[in-house]
Amino acid sequence: MSGPAAAPAPPRRLFRDGRLFDGRRFVAATDLRTGADGRIRELGTGLRPEPGEEQVELHGRWLLPGLVDCHVHFREPGLERKEGYATGSLGALHGGVTSVLEIQNNPPLLVTRALQEQKLSGRAGISRVDYGCYVNLVAEALPELAAMAARAPAAKCFLGCSTGMGGVDDPALLRRLFAAAAAARLRVVAHCEDDAVMARAQAGLSGAQALRHERNRPPEAEIESIRGALAAAAQAGAGLHVFHVSTAEGARLVAAAAAAGQAASASTAPHYLLLTAEDAAAAPQNRLKVNPAIKSAEDRAGLLELLEHGRIACVGTDHAPHPLSEKARDYRQAPSGFPSVDLLLPLMLAVVDRFRLSLERALAAVTGDAAAEFRLAHKGRLAAGADADLVVADPGATRVVDEARLPSRSKWSPYHGWTLRAFPERVFLRGHEVFRDGAAVGPPRGRALH
Ligand SMILES: [Zn+2]
C-alpha cells in the first residue's frame, strides 16, 4: 500500500554572510543552514559547507523569516474575478509573505465543516504560500462551530454591522456567538465598527463633508464597538483579537483590557501607519476608501507609539482587492478596500523611514510577533526547528512601485509611484525556493496551516 507520492525534499542549503533577523531582533549570527526536511537546522557564524549543500552568498543582505499576514481576503471560492489564491498568493510572495490567514467575506461563508474542508483542500495545488482560514462567526455557523475549531486560526466576527456578509448588530446574538466561540475554544477575531454610531454621524453630514469617508465612519464608531466587543468577550470568557485598529483610543482600550488581565489583543494595518484622512480624501478614484476609514495624524502617531511598545501585537494588510473600475464609481457606490499584500515588507520599511517606529519592531510585527499572536509555532522565526520560510532582501535597494507589475489580480495600487525599499529578491517556503526576481519558481507548494 502506498499513499500519494511524497513531495520531493528541498535542497539542503547554507546561507552565508547575511544580516539575520530572527523574528524579534537582528542577531550576531551571519549564516543559516536548512535541512532536507524543510526546516532550519542551525544559525551560526563561519559555518562550514557540508557535502551536497547548496551555498547562497548573501553579501550582507537581510535574511528574514517569511512574513505572516494575519488578515487577507483572496475571495476564493466565489469571487475569483476580484482575486483568487493563484494571484493573491503570488502577490504575497512579492511582499515577502509566506503565510497568510485569510477571511472569506463573500459567499460561501465558512459556516459548516464541509465548506471549511472544501475551502482548505481546494486551495492545495493553487496557493503558493501556507494558508489558514478563519471561520465566520455568524448564527449559521453555531451548529458546527466546535467541529471546525481544529482547522481554524480563530472565528471572525464583524461587529455592529448588518450587511449580511457576516455582520452582527444584535447584542443578544453577539453574546450567543461569543459564548459559542469560547465553548469551542476558538478565539474571536473582530472587525469593530458600530453601525448605529455611523448612522448618527451620517445624518449630520452635508455637502463635501458627506463625501469624506472618515466623517461617515468616524473614530467613535470604532471606539464604541471595541468597548462593546471587550465587554462581550469578557462576559463570555472568549479571547478577543481586534483587527486593523485605526484609532489610538481603540487600541488603548484593548491594551488596557489586556493589562487588566483580559485575553485581548489588537493588530493594525500599514495604511493606518502611513496615511491620514487627508491623504485618503485627496486620493483619486476612492483608492484609499477602506473600512475602518483612515483617521487623523494624531491617531497615526498614537498607533505608532502603541506598536513600538508592543501594545499593538502585530500588523496585517487587510488586502482587499477590487477592480479599479469599481473603485472609480461615485463615493457612495465604490467598494471599500484595496490590494496591499504585494508590498507588505517594503511598506513596513516605509513606516520606519517616514515615522517613529524602530526597524526591529516593524519587522517583528510582521514576522515573530504575528506568528506568536496567532500561535503559528513553526513560522515567523529564524531558529533551529522552525520552517525554512526565508526572505532575502537588500535593504538599500529602492524601487518605484509600478501597479501594473504587481502580481495580485487588480493591477492597481494606492501606493503606485511610491519609492520603497527592501523588495524581496528570493523567497523560500519550507526550504523550497518559490520566488525569485519578481517571478514564481516551481509549482504551488502552499499547505493548510491547521
Ligand atoms: Zn478585512
PDB file of C-alpha atoms and ligand atoms in Angstrom, residues 71 73 244 318, ligand 1:
ATOM      1  CA  HIS A  71      -5.520  39.432   7.515  1.00  0.00           C
ATOM      2  CA  HIS A  73      -9.081  38.434   1.505  1.00  0.00           C
ATOM      3  CA  HIS A 244      -6.999  46.634  11.814  1.00  0.00           C
ATOM      4  CA  ASP A 318      -6.313  43.671   5.112  1.00  0.00           C
TER       5      ASP A 318
HETATM    6 ZN    ZN B   1     -10.676  42.623   6.096  1.00  0.00          ZN
END
